[in-house]
Amino acid sequence: MTDLSPEIQYLGVTALSRLHGHSDGFFQFIVFLRFQFLQRLSVEIIKKGNQT
């Protein structure tokens, strides 16, 4: 069963935009922190690899 009512479509677009960071919200904050952490971790691993 697929519900394509305007209300459900609006909720879907709102949730998707928050996940993609197009508005200030909870998901944008969490996703940004995760990527920032992974980037820093990658840089540290590369530095350690170059020291040996």
CSV table of C-alpha atoms in Angstrom, one decimal:
chain,number,residue,atom,x,y,z
A,1,MET,CA,0.0,0.0,0.0
A,2,THR,CA,1.4,3.4,-1.0
A,3,ASP,CA,0.2,6.6,0.5
A,4,LEU,CA,0.9,9.5,-1.8
A,5,SER,CA,-1.2,12.1,0.1
A,6,PRO,CA,0.2,15.6,0.2
A,7,GLU,CA,0.8,15.3,3.9
A,8,ILE,CA,3.0,12.2,3.5
A,9,GLN,CA,4.8,13.7,0.5
A,10,TYR,CA,5.6,16.8,2.6
A,11,LEU,CA,6.9,14.7,5.5
A,12,GLY,CA,9.1,12.8,3.1
A,13,VAL,CA,10.6,15.9,1.5
A,14,THR,CA,11.2,17.5,4.9
A,15,ALA,CA,12.9,14.4,6.3
A,16,LEU,CA,15.0,14.0,3.2
A,17,SER,CA,16.1,17.7,3.2
A,18,ARG,CA,17.2,17.4,6.9
A,19,LEU,CA,19.2,14.3,6.1
A,20,HIS,CA,20.9,16.0,3.3
A,21,GLY,CA,21.8,19.1,5.4
A,22,HIS,CA,19.7,21.6,3.5
A,23,SER,CA,18.2,23.0,6.7
A,24,ASP,CA,19.4,23.5,10.3
A,25,GLY,CA,18.4,20.5,12.2
A,26,PHE,CA,19.2,17.4,14.2
A,27,PHE,CA,20.4,15.2,11.4
A,28,GLN,CA,22.6,17.9,9.8
A,29,PHE,CA,24.5,18.2,13.2
A,30,ILE,CA,24.9,14.5,13.7
A,31,VAL,CA,26.0,13.8,10.1
A,32,PHE,CA,28.5,16.7,10.1
A,33,LEU,CA,30.1,15.5,13.3
A,34,ARG,CA,30.4,11.9,12.0
A,35,PHE,CA,32.2,13.1,8.7
A,36,GLN,CA,34.4,15.5,10.6
A,37,PHE,CA,35.5,12.7,13.0
A,38,LEU,CA,36.2,10.3,10.1
A,39,GLN,CA,38.2,12.9,8.2
A,40,ARG,CA,40.4,13.5,11.3
A,41,LEU,CA,40.8,9.8,11.9
A,42,SER,CA,41.9,9.3,8.2
A,43,VAL,CA,44.5,12.1,8.5
A,44,GLU,CA,45.9,10.6,11.7
A,45,ILE,CA,46.2,7.2,10.1
A,46,ILE,CA,48.0,8.6,7.1
A,47,LYS,CA,50.4,10.5,9.3
A,48,LYS,CA,51.2,7.4,11.3
A,49,GLY,CA,51.8,5.4,8.1
A,50,ASN,CA,54.2,8.1,6.8
A,51,GLN,CA,56.3,8.0,10.1
A,52,THR,CA,57.4,4.4,9.7
